[in-house]
Amino acid sequence: MARKNTTARAANRRSNTMWGGRYKLGPAEIMEKINASIGFDRRLYAQDIAGSVAHCDMLVAQGILTAKDGRDIKRGLAQVKAEIESGKFKFSTKLEDIHFNVEQRLTDIIGPAGGRLHTARSRNDQIALDVRMWVRDTIDKVEEMLRDLQAALIDRADEYSATIMPGFTHLQTAQPITFGHHLMAYVEMFGRDRSRFADCRARLNESPLGAAALAGSPHPIDPRKTAKALGFDRPMANSLDAVSDRDYVIEFIAAASTTAVHLSRLSEEIVIWCSAPFRFISLSDAFTTGSSIMPQKRNPDAAELTRAKVGRIVGAFVALCTILKGLPLTYGKDMQEDKEPLFDAADSLELGIAAMTGMIRDLKANPERMRAVASADYSVATDLADWLVRKVGLPFRQAHHVTGRLVGIAADKGVDLDKLSLEEMQAVEPKIDRSVFRVLTVEASVNARKSLGGTAPANVARAVAEARRRFLGRAGER
Ligand code: ARG
């Protein structure tokens, strides 16, 4: 009964104007609903129209379309674009997707010549092109945003190049480091992220246009022309691959996932550093929120949300791989399901990068507190062991043992290592002399770590200058 009703209702519909030639009935309501992608793929309008303009120019140049039709089509496309951008365009679910919505409106504006634009093209190479260009545009935006984030980190590292904080392993105080050095670690991480996006961009930069439905076209088309016009390095070599490849979506989201992991780690540090037991940094009113019940609270919500965005982004990666696995060549409608995860991953990533850049510029360090924690918990014990190696000539393993005994004595007394008397030290190792006290401060500890990539303030200052040159392209900063 229910089924009959659905069929009857479908019969009242007109068959599809784009492909309904052999159809007597329109689609069931639920068919229209599951099939339509216009709700989200309207975001591809700019790429779709740019691709159509290049395709139209090529068709004219090859003598497949007349110059007049070409002019009309381009005028119509320009109007469609203006209507979309001014919010006047009426998107229709009946027309399924962005391609049909644009083509139908084009035909309304210029008449039957609008129907000639789709010569030697299919929605299969068209969507492959649109998504490719959208990912390429998004990579360019993300690259720029990551550069801004690096610039913020580098500026703050410069400011805090000699600010001492505890370095952790296992989140236990390990050795004193500089805050600038810590921030510069993230500059390296985001630098690798940028190169991952650049790799993805280089690999995706081939045009699928000309593959048509899957097998190529019998028209005398020139895919090199469209590829060049749209900024691609070359057309794709295999038409089947051209319409079915979504590697670039996977690669983009994989690169986004790695970046999101980095953002999440830094977010976690910010949350920890802001907490009352740490108080290493504070964020201003601009980057915290209050509690509805506890008037004293300042919550680092932006850091928490950035920490969490990774869930959606890695989720998108899993979604994409799962959608594409087992898909036979070539195009399958399954591929329409790539867009929402892709868009969501890109939006989440951009939001996370922007929020992080804001927080990095906003945060204020509390150097007294950082130094106090860095000085506690025998953080300079390794410096004492290293001193025993260099000055007394002990094998490191033995120096480690002697230092361990001295730490034990100090801990029993409840004092720092430099508060032990020379006699107390000599009771454990007779060759220790007064000069040992020079290495038992956090300043001496960080200043001594001048090895390549080490935490010494002088190193950080140099790393800052180098990073400006390597990542920000500012010459003369050597
Ligand atoms: N909306 C479709 C997608 O996103 C466009 C391609 C449709 N092609 C087709 N033969 N139905 O994948």
Short mmCIF file of C-alpha atoms and ligand atoms in Angstrom, two decimals:
data_model
loop_
_atom_site.label_atom_id
_atom_site.label_comp_id
_atom_site.label_asym_id
_atom_site.label_seq_id
_atom_site.Cartn_x
_atom_site.Cartn_y
_atom_site.Cartn_z
CA MET A 1 0.00 0.00 0.00
CA ALA A 2 2.69 2.40 1.07
CA ARG A 3 4.69 1.36 -1.93
CA LYS A 4 1.78 2.03 -4.32
CA ASN A 5 1.38 5.51 -2.88
CA THR A 6 5.02 6.31 -3.40
CA THR A 7 4.80 5.16 -7.00
CA ALA A 8 1.67 7.17 -7.58
CA ARG A 9 3.26 10.27 -6.15
CA ALA A 10 6.31 9.73 -8.30
CA ALA A 11 4.07 9.51 -11.36
CA ASN A 12 2.87 13.03 -10.64
CA ARG A 13 6.38 14.30 -10.93
CA ARG A 14 8.01 15.36 -14.13
CA SER A 15 10.91 13.17 -15.13
CA ASN A 16 14.36 14.72 -14.72
CA THR A 17 15.09 17.50 -17.22
CA MET A 18 18.78 16.69 -17.33
CA TRP A 19 18.76 12.95 -17.87
CA GLY A 20 15.09 11.96 -17.95
CA GLY A 21 14.81 11.15 -21.67
CA ARG A 22 14.00 7.50 -21.11
CA TYR A 23 12.14 8.09 -17.85
CA LYS A 24 8.37 8.12 -17.59
CA LEU A 25 8.25 8.76 -13.85
CA GLY A 26 9.98 11.18 -11.57
CA PRO A 27 12.01 9.96 -8.63
CA ALA A 28 10.50 8.87 -5.32
CA GLU A 29 10.78 11.52 -2.68
CA ILE A 30 13.36 9.51 -0.79
CA MET A 31 15.33 8.93 -4.00
CA GLU A 32 15.54 12.65 -4.54
CA LYS A 33 16.61 13.12 -0.95
CA ILE A 34 19.38 10.54 -0.92
CA ASN A 35 20.60 11.54 -4.36
CA ALA A 36 20.87 15.29 -3.97
CA SER A 37 24.22 16.83 -3.09
CA ILE A 38 23.40 20.47 -3.75
CA GLY A 39 23.01 21.04 -0.01
CA PHE A 40 26.77 20.77 0.34
CA ASP A 41 28.39 20.78 -3.11
CA ARG A 42 27.21 24.34 -3.76
CA ARG A 43 30.51 25.22 -2.10
CA LEU A 44 32.16 24.14 -5.34
CA TYR A 45 30.41 26.77 -7.46
CA ALA A 46 33.51 28.91 -8.14
CA GLN A 47 35.61 25.93 -9.21
CA ASP A 48 32.70 24.51 -11.22
CA ILE A 49 32.23 27.74 -13.15
CA ALA A 50 35.97 28.28 -13.67
CA GLY A 51 36.19 24.74 -15.07
CA SER A 52 33.23 25.40 -17.38
CA VAL A 53 34.80 28.61 -18.69
CA ALA A 54 38.04 26.78 -19.52
CA HIS A 55 36.10 23.92 -21.11
CA CYS A 56 34.04 26.38 -23.18
CA ASP A 57 37.17 28.23 -24.40
CA MET A 58 38.72 24.93 -25.42
CA LEU A 59 35.57 23.83 -27.28
CA VAL A 60 35.58 27.10 -29.24
CA ALA A 61 39.31 26.91 -29.97
CA GLN A 62 38.87 23.38 -31.29
CA GLY A 63 35.96 24.39 -33.51
CA ILE A 64 33.52 22.25 -31.53
CA LEU A 65 31.45 25.28 -30.50
CA THR A 66 30.89 28.48 -32.47
CA ALA A 67 32.45 31.67 -31.19
CA LYS A 68 28.97 33.11 -30.62
CA ASP A 69 27.83 30.18 -28.50
CA GLY A 70 31.08 30.45 -26.59
CA ARG A 71 30.50 34.14 -25.87
CA ASP A 72 26.92 33.55 -24.78
CA ILE A 73 27.92 30.69 -22.51
CA LYS A 74 30.62 32.73 -20.82
CA ARG A 75 28.32 35.70 -20.37
CA GLY A 76 25.70 33.42 -18.89
CA LEU A 77 28.21 31.74 -16.57
CA ALA A 78 29.38 35.14 -15.34
CA GLN A 79 25.78 36.03 -14.51
CA VAL A 80 25.22 32.72 -12.72
CA LYS A 81 28.32 33.36 -10.64
CA ALA A 82 27.17 36.88 -9.77
CA GLU A 83 23.75 35.56 -8.77
CA ILE A 84 25.29 32.92 -6.51
CA GLU A 85 27.63 35.42 -4.90
CA SER A 86 24.89 37.97 -4.28
CA GLY A 87 22.69 35.30 -2.71
CA LYS A 88 20.01 35.65 -5.42
CA PHE A 89 20.53 32.19 -6.92
CA LYS A 90 17.79 29.65 -6.19
CA PHE A 91 19.38 26.27 -5.62
CA SER A 92 17.09 23.35 -6.39
CA THR A 93 17.24 19.88 -4.88
CA LYS A 94 15.44 18.53 -7.93
CA LEU A 95 18.50 19.49 -9.95
CA GLU A 96 20.63 17.28 -7.69
CA ASP A 97 23.99 18.97 -7.67
CA ILE A 98 25.99 22.10 -8.41
CA HIS A 99 26.65 21.03 -12.02
CA PHE A 100 22.97 20.73 -12.96
CA ASN A 101 21.98 23.80 -10.97
CA VAL A 102 24.50 25.92 -12.85
CA GLU A 103 23.71 24.39 -16.25
CA GLN A 104 19.95 24.78 -15.85
CA ARG A 105 20.25 28.43 -14.86
CA LEU A 106 22.69 29.03 -17.71
CA THR A 107 20.14 27.63 -20.15
CA ASP A 108 17.38 29.78 -18.60
CA ILE A 109 19.56 32.83 -19.23
CA ILE A 110 20.99 32.16 -22.69
CA GLY A 111 18.63 29.59 -24.16
CA PRO A 112 19.40 26.21 -25.78
CA ALA A 113 23.07 27.11 -26.39
CA GLY A 114 23.50 26.48 -22.65
CA GLY A 115 22.98 22.81 -23.44
CA ARG A 116 26.06 22.80 -25.68
CA LEU A 117 28.47 23.46 -22.81
CA HIS A 118 28.32 19.83 -21.71
CA THR A 119 29.66 18.61 -25.08
CA ALA A 120 32.64 16.27 -24.56
CA ARG A 121 32.22 16.42 -20.80
CA SER A 122 30.53 14.38 -18.11
CA ARG A 123 29.68 15.19 -14.55
CA ASN A 124 32.24 12.52 -13.74
CA ASP A 125 35.25 14.47 -14.99
CA GLN A 126 33.54 17.68 -13.93
CA ILE A 127 33.23 16.73 -10.25
CA ALA A 128 36.73 15.24 -10.28
CA LEU A 129 37.96 18.61 -11.54
CA ASP A 130 35.90 20.71 -9.12
CA VAL A 131 37.03 18.81 -6.02
CA ARG A 132 40.63 18.80 -7.18
CA MET A 133 40.58 22.56 -7.64
CA TRP A 134 38.79 23.05 -4.33
CA VAL A 135 41.40 21.00 -2.49
CA ARG A 136 44.15 22.92 -4.29
CA ASP A 137 42.63 26.28 -3.28
CA THR A 138 42.20 25.04 0.29
CA ILE A 139 45.81 23.86 0.47
CA ASP A 140 46.95 27.33 -0.59
CA LYS A 141 44.84 28.87 2.18
CA VAL A 142 45.98 26.37 4.83
CA GLU A 143 49.62 26.86 3.81
CA GLU A 144 49.29 30.59 4.35
CA MET A 145 47.56 30.06 7.70
CA LEU A 146 50.26 27.66 8.89
CA ARG A 147 52.85 30.23 7.90
CA ASP A 148 51.06 32.81 10.05
CA LEU A 149 51.02 30.37 12.94
CA GLN A 150 54.75 29.78 12.52
CA ALA A 151 55.32 33.54 12.44
CA ALA A 152 53.44 33.89 15.73
CA LEU A 153 55.43 31.06 17.35
CA ILE A 154 58.72 32.47 16.10
CA ASP A 155 57.93 35.96 17.41
CA ARG A 156 57.06 34.59 20.85
CA ALA A 157 60.12 32.30 20.85
CA ASP A 158 62.25 35.35 20.13
CA GLU A 159 60.67 37.14 23.10
CA TYR A 160 61.12 34.12 25.41
CA SER A 161 64.45 32.82 24.09
CA ALA A 162 66.07 32.98 27.55
CA THR A 163 62.99 32.27 29.68
CA ILE A 164 63.65 29.15 31.71
CA MET A 165 60.98 26.49 32.16
CA PRO A 166 61.07 22.83 33.13
CA GLY A 167 61.44 20.41 30.25
CA PHE A 168 59.40 17.26 30.75
CA THR A 169 59.58 13.63 29.87
CA HIS A 170 56.69 11.51 31.12
CA LEU A 171 55.34 14.91 32.28
CA GLN A 172 57.93 14.68 35.05
CA THR A 173 60.49 17.44 35.43
CA ALA A 174 63.50 16.32 33.43
CA GLN A 175 65.89 19.17 32.66
CA PRO A 176 65.59 22.95 32.47
CA ILE A 177 64.87 24.25 28.99
CA THR A 178 63.94 27.60 27.51
CA PHE A 179 60.36 28.49 26.65
CA GLY A 180 61.57 29.80 23.30
CA HIS A 181 63.10 26.43 22.52
CA HIS A 182 59.83 24.70 23.36
CA LEU A 183 57.86 26.99 21.05
CA MET A 184 60.39 26.50 18.26
CA ALA A 185 59.78 22.73 18.38
CA TYR A 186 56.28 23.45 17.09
CA VAL A 187 57.67 25.69 14.35
CA GLU A 188 59.48 22.60 13.04
CA MET A 189 56.34 20.48 13.31
CA PHE A 190 54.18 22.96 11.43
CA GLY A 191 56.98 23.32 8.88
CA ARG A 192 56.76 19.60 8.14
CA ASP A 193 52.99 19.95 7.91
CA ARG A 194 53.38 22.65 5.31
CA SER A 195 55.65 20.44 3.26
CA ARG A 196 53.11 17.60 3.46
CA PHE A 197 50.44 19.90 2.02
CA ALA A 198 52.88 21.08 -0.64
CA ASP A 199 53.60 17.45 -1.61
CA CYS A 200 49.90 16.76 -1.86
CA ARG A 201 49.42 19.84 -4.01
CA ALA A 202 52.25 18.89 -6.37
CA ARG A 203 50.84 15.38 -6.85
CA LEU A 204 47.23 16.45 -7.36
CA ASN A 205 48.03 19.09 -9.92
CA GLU A 206 46.94 17.15 -13.02
CA SER A 207 43.66 17.86 -14.78
CA PRO A 208 41.02 15.12 -15.13
CA LEU A 209 39.04 17.16 -17.68
CA GLY A 210 38.67 15.37 -20.99
CA ALA A 211 38.16 11.94 -19.46
CA ALA A 212 34.43 12.63 -19.93
CA ALA A 213 32.30 9.83 -18.46
CA LEU A 214 35.26 7.43 -18.17
CA ALA A 215 36.62 6.51 -21.59
CA GLY A 216 37.59 9.82 -23.16
CA SER A 217 35.77 11.68 -25.94
CA PRO A 218 35.20 11.21 -29.67
CA HIS A 219 35.27 15.01 -30.12
CA PRO A 220 38.55 16.64 -31.16
CA ILE A 221 39.16 18.06 -27.67
CA ASP A 222 42.47 19.32 -26.30
CA PRO A 223 42.82 18.42 -22.61
CA ARG A 224 46.23 20.12 -22.55
CA LYS A 225 44.53 23.44 -23.21
CA THR A 226 42.09 23.14 -20.33
CA ALA A 227 44.80 21.82 -18.04
CA LYS A 228 46.99 24.82 -18.79
CA ALA A 229 44.15 27.33 -18.50
CA LEU A 230 43.27 26.02 -15.05
CA GLY A 231 46.83 26.05 -13.72
CA PHE A 232 47.47 22.31 -13.87
CA ASP A 233 50.86 20.90 -14.81
CA ARG A 234 49.37 18.46 -17.33
CA PRO A 235 46.24 16.41 -18.06
CA MET A 236 45.91 13.05 -16.35
CA ALA A 237 47.27 10.21 -18.47
CA ASN A 238 44.45 7.68 -18.00
CA SER A 239 40.78 8.57 -18.36
CA LEU A 240 39.59 5.79 -16.03
CA ASP A 241 41.97 6.94 -13.32
CA ALA A 242 40.97 10.56 -13.96
CA VAL A 243 37.32 10.04 -13.00
CA SER A 244 37.89 7.56 -10.18
CA ASP A 245 40.94 8.96 -8.39
CA ARG A 246 40.30 10.57 -5.02
CA ASP A 247 43.81 10.03 -3.66
CA TYR A 248 44.24 13.76 -3.29
CA VAL A 249 41.28 13.92 -0.91
CA ILE A 250 42.80 11.15 1.22
CA GLU A 251 46.22 12.81 1.10
CA PHE A 252 44.82 16.20 2.00
CA ILE A 253 42.93 14.79 4.97
CA ALA A 254 45.97 12.74 6.01
CA ALA A 255 48.07 15.91 6.03
CA ALA A 256 45.24 17.69 7.86
CA SER A 257 45.16 14.86 10.43
CA THR A 258 48.87 15.19 11.16
CA THR A 259 48.51 18.95 11.52
CA ALA A 260 45.48 18.44 13.76
CA VAL A 261 47.50 16.06 15.95
CA HIS A 262 50.14 18.77 16.34
CA LEU A 263 47.52 21.40 17.13
CA SER A 264 45.99 19.04 19.66
CA ARG A 265 49.31 18.43 21.42
CA LEU A 266 50.02 22.14 21.67
CA SER A 267 46.46 22.73 22.86
CA GLU A 268 46.94 20.17 25.60
CA GLU A 269 50.10 21.96 26.71
CA ILE A 270 48.26 25.26 26.81
CA VAL A 271 45.50 23.70 28.92
CA ILE A 272 48.10 22.27 31.31
CA TRP A 273 50.15 25.46 31.45
CA CYS A 274 47.03 27.54 32.22
CA SER A 275 45.92 25.27 35.06
CA ALA A 276 46.26 26.48 38.65
CA PRO A 277 48.93 23.93 39.73
CA PHE A 278 51.12 25.04 36.79
CA ARG A 279 50.34 28.73 36.14
CA PHE A 280 53.10 28.87 33.51
CA ILE A 281 51.03 31.06 31.21
CA SER A 282 47.79 32.96 31.17
CA LEU A 283 45.41 33.72 28.35
CA SER A 284 43.57 37.05 28.26
CA ASP A 285 39.83 37.65 28.32
CA ALA A 286 39.91 37.38 24.55
CA PHE A 287 40.78 33.67 24.60
CA THR A 288 39.05 32.36 27.71
CA THR A 289 35.46 31.97 28.84
CA GLY A 290 33.87 32.28 32.24
CA SER A 291 31.77 29.79 34.14
CA SER A 292 28.03 30.29 34.66
CA ILE A 293 28.35 29.29 38.31
CA MET A 294 31.96 29.81 39.42
CA PRO A 295 32.80 33.51 39.08
CA GLN A 296 36.55 32.99 39.47
CA LYS A 297 36.92 30.66 36.47
CA ARG A 298 38.83 31.39 33.26
CA ASN A 299 38.50 28.38 31.03
CA PRO A 300 40.80 27.82 28.04
CA ASP A 301 37.92 26.70 25.78
CA ALA A 302 39.64 27.60 22.52
CA ALA A 303 42.52 25.28 23.42
CA GLU A 304 40.15 22.53 24.46
CA LEU A 305 38.14 22.79 21.24
CA THR A 306 41.28 22.85 19.13
CA ARG A 307 42.47 19.81 21.06
CA ALA A 308 39.20 18.07 20.14
CA LYS A 309 38.92 19.07 16.45
CA VAL A 310 41.36 16.29 15.64
CA GLY A 311 38.50 13.85 16.26
CA ARG A 312 36.47 15.15 13.35
CA ILE A 313 39.50 15.38 11.08
CA VAL A 314 40.80 11.89 11.74
CA GLY A 315 37.17 10.75 11.51
CA ALA A 316 37.04 12.22 8.00
CA PHE A 317 40.20 10.31 7.09
CA VAL A 318 38.66 7.04 8.22
CA ALA A 319 35.42 7.91 6.42
CA LEU A 320 37.21 8.60 3.14
CA CYS A 321 39.30 5.45 3.19
CA THR A 322 36.23 3.42 4.08
CA ILE A 323 34.13 4.98 1.32
CA LEU A 324 36.76 4.38 -1.35
CA LYS A 325 37.97 0.93 -0.38
CA GLY A 326 36.46 -1.77 -2.54
CA LEU A 327 35.08 0.70 -5.12
CA PRO A 328 35.49 -0.79 -8.58
CA LEU A 329 36.69 1.51 -11.38
CA THR A 330 35.51 3.97 -12.34
CA TYR A 331 33.06 6.49 -10.92
CA GLY A 332 30.57 5.35 -8.29
CA LYS A 333 28.00 7.56 -6.61
CA ASP A 334 29.68 6.53 -3.37
CA MET A 335 32.19 9.23 -4.24
CA GLN A 336 29.61 11.90 -3.56
CA GLU A 337 30.02 10.96 0.10
CA ASP A 338 33.57 12.34 0.09
CA LYS A 339 32.45 15.95 0.25
CA GLU A 340 30.92 16.44 3.67
CA PRO A 341 33.86 14.84 5.51
CA LEU A 342 36.28 16.77 3.31
CA PHE A 343 34.57 20.11 3.91
CA ASP A 344 34.20 19.47 7.61
CA ALA A 345 37.85 18.45 7.96
CA ALA A 346 39.00 21.57 6.11
CA ASP A 347 36.72 23.87 8.12
CA SER A 348 37.81 22.31 11.41
CA LEU A 349 41.45 22.55 10.46
CA GLU A 350 41.23 26.20 9.46
CA LEU A 351 39.38 27.05 12.64
CA GLY A 352 41.94 25.20 14.74
CA ILE A 353 44.92 26.89 13.08
CA ALA A 354 43.35 30.33 13.41
CA ALA A 355 42.45 29.77 17.06
CA MET A 356 45.95 28.51 17.83
CA THR A 357 47.55 31.50 16.11
CA GLY A 358 45.35 33.76 18.21
CA MET A 359 46.24 31.99 21.45
CA ILE A 360 49.97 32.02 20.71
CA ARG A 361 49.88 35.76 20.08
CA ASP A 362 47.72 36.25 23.18
CA LEU A 363 49.45 34.16 25.82
CA LYS A 364 51.54 35.73 28.54
CA ALA A 365 54.25 33.69 30.23
CA ASN A 366 54.89 33.72 33.97
CA PRO A 367 58.71 33.43 34.03
CA GLU A 368 59.04 33.43 37.85
CA ARG A 369 56.72 30.48 38.17
CA MET A 370 58.33 28.60 35.29
CA ARG A 371 61.79 29.14 36.75
CA ALA A 372 60.70 28.04 40.21
CA VAL A 373 59.31 24.76 38.90
CA ALA A 374 62.34 24.30 36.64
CA SER A 375 64.65 24.62 39.67
CA ALA A 376 62.78 22.07 41.77
CA ASP A 377 62.94 18.28 41.68
CA TYR A 378 66.70 18.05 41.08
CA SER A 379 66.39 19.13 37.45
CA VAL A 380 70.15 19.88 37.33
CA ALA A 381 71.15 16.36 38.43
CA THR A 382 72.28 15.53 34.88
CA ASP A 383 74.50 18.62 34.95
CA LEU A 384 76.21 17.28 38.07
CA ALA A 385 76.75 13.89 36.41
CA ASP A 386 78.12 15.59 33.28
CA TRP A 387 80.45 17.69 35.49
CA LEU A 388 81.77 14.50 37.13
CA VAL A 389 82.50 13.09 33.67
CA ARG A 390 84.26 16.23 32.41
CA LYS A 391 86.10 17.39 35.55
CA VAL A 392 86.68 14.20 37.54
CA GLY A 393 86.94 11.82 34.60
CA LEU A 394 84.38 9.34 35.92
CA PRO A 395 82.74 7.01 33.41
CA PHE A 396 79.20 8.31 32.87
CA ARG A 397 77.58 5.27 34.46
CA GLN A 398 79.56 5.81 37.66
CA ALA A 399 78.88 9.56 37.56
CA HIS A 400 75.20 8.73 37.29
CA HIS A 401 75.50 6.56 40.39
CA VAL A 402 77.38 9.17 42.45
CA THR A 403 74.84 11.83 41.46
CA GLY A 404 72.02 9.50 42.43
CA ARG A 405 73.50 9.11 45.91
CA LEU A 406 73.88 12.88 46.28
CA VAL A 407 70.27 13.44 45.15
CA GLY A 408 69.22 10.88 47.77
CA ILE A 409 71.07 12.73 50.53
CA ALA A 410 69.64 16.09 49.44
CA ALA A 411 66.13 14.63 49.26
CA ASP A 412 66.46 13.19 52.76
CA LYS A 413 67.42 16.65 53.99
CA GLY A 414 64.69 18.28 51.92
CA VAL A 415 67.11 20.65 50.15
CA ASP A 416 68.28 21.35 46.59
CA LEU A 417 71.59 19.92 45.34
CA ASP A 418 73.38 23.28 45.58
CA LYS A 419 72.45 23.47 49.28
CA LEU A 420 74.62 20.44 50.12
CA SER A 421 77.99 21.37 51.62
CA LEU A 422 81.23 20.58 49.82
CA GLU A 423 82.08 18.17 52.67
CA GLU A 424 78.82 16.30 52.21
CA MET A 425 79.58 15.92 48.52
CA GLN A 426 83.20 14.89 49.09
CA ALA A 427 82.01 12.19 51.47
CA VAL A 428 80.48 10.54 48.40
CA GLU A 429 83.16 11.48 45.84
CA PRO A 430 86.40 12.97 47.25
CA LYS A 431 87.47 14.54 43.96
CA ILE A 432 84.53 16.96 43.88
CA ASP A 433 85.70 20.57 44.36
CA ARG A 434 84.04 23.95 44.85
CA SER A 435 83.71 24.62 41.09
CA VAL A 436 80.87 22.08 41.01
CA PHE A 437 78.50 24.72 42.35
CA ARG A 438 78.84 26.67 39.12
CA VAL A 439 76.92 24.00 37.16
CA LEU A 440 74.15 23.56 39.72
CA THR A 441 71.90 26.43 38.57
CA VAL A 442 69.18 26.28 35.93
CA GLU A 443 70.82 29.17 34.06
CA ALA A 444 74.12 27.29 33.83
CA SER A 445 72.24 24.19 32.76
CA VAL A 446 70.48 25.77 29.76
CA ASN A 447 73.47 27.93 28.80
CA ALA A 448 75.63 24.80 28.62
CA ARG A 449 73.35 23.06 26.15
CA LYS A 450 74.82 24.61 23.05
CA SER A 451 75.01 21.44 20.98
CA LEU A 452 73.23 21.55 17.64
CA GLY A 453 69.49 21.83 18.24
CA GLY A 454 70.02 22.32 21.99
CA THR A 455 68.09 24.61 24.31
CA ALA A 456 70.71 27.31 25.08
CA PRO A 457 69.30 30.86 24.70
CA ALA A 458 72.03 31.65 22.16
CA ASN A 459 70.88 28.66 20.08
CA VAL A 460 67.26 29.76 20.29
CA ALA A 461 68.14 33.26 19.08
CA ARG A 462 69.96 31.70 16.12
CA ALA A 463 67.13 29.24 15.45
CA VAL A 464 64.67 32.13 15.41
CA ALA A 465 66.67 33.97 12.77
CA GLU A 466 67.08 30.83 10.70
CA ALA A 467 63.42 29.92 10.96
CA ARG A 468 62.42 33.37 9.71
CA ARG A 469 64.53 32.70 6.64
CA ARG A 470 63.50 29.06 6.18
CA PHE A 471 59.80 29.41 6.80
CA LEU A 472 58.84 33.05 6.41
CA GLY A 473 61.06 33.92 3.50
CA ARG A 474 62.44 36.98 5.20
CA ALA A 475 65.90 37.54 3.76
CA GLY A 476 68.73 39.12 5.68
CA GLU A 477 67.59 37.62 8.97
CA ARG A 478 70.57 35.31 9.16
N1 ARG B 1 27.20 14.94 -7.34
C1 ARG B 1 28.10 13.99 -7.92
C2 ARG B 1 29.27 13.73 -6.98
O1 ARG B 1 29.45 14.48 -6.10
C3 ARG B 1 28.58 14.51 -9.22
C4 ARG B 1 28.90 13.46 -10.24
C5 ARG B 1 27.68 12.73 -10.62
N2 ARG B 1 27.91 11.84 -11.71
C6 ARG B 1 27.01 10.94 -12.05
N3 ARG B 1 27.29 10.20 -13.06
N4 ARG B 1 25.91 10.78 -11.39
O2 ARG B 1 29.99 12.77 -7.11
#
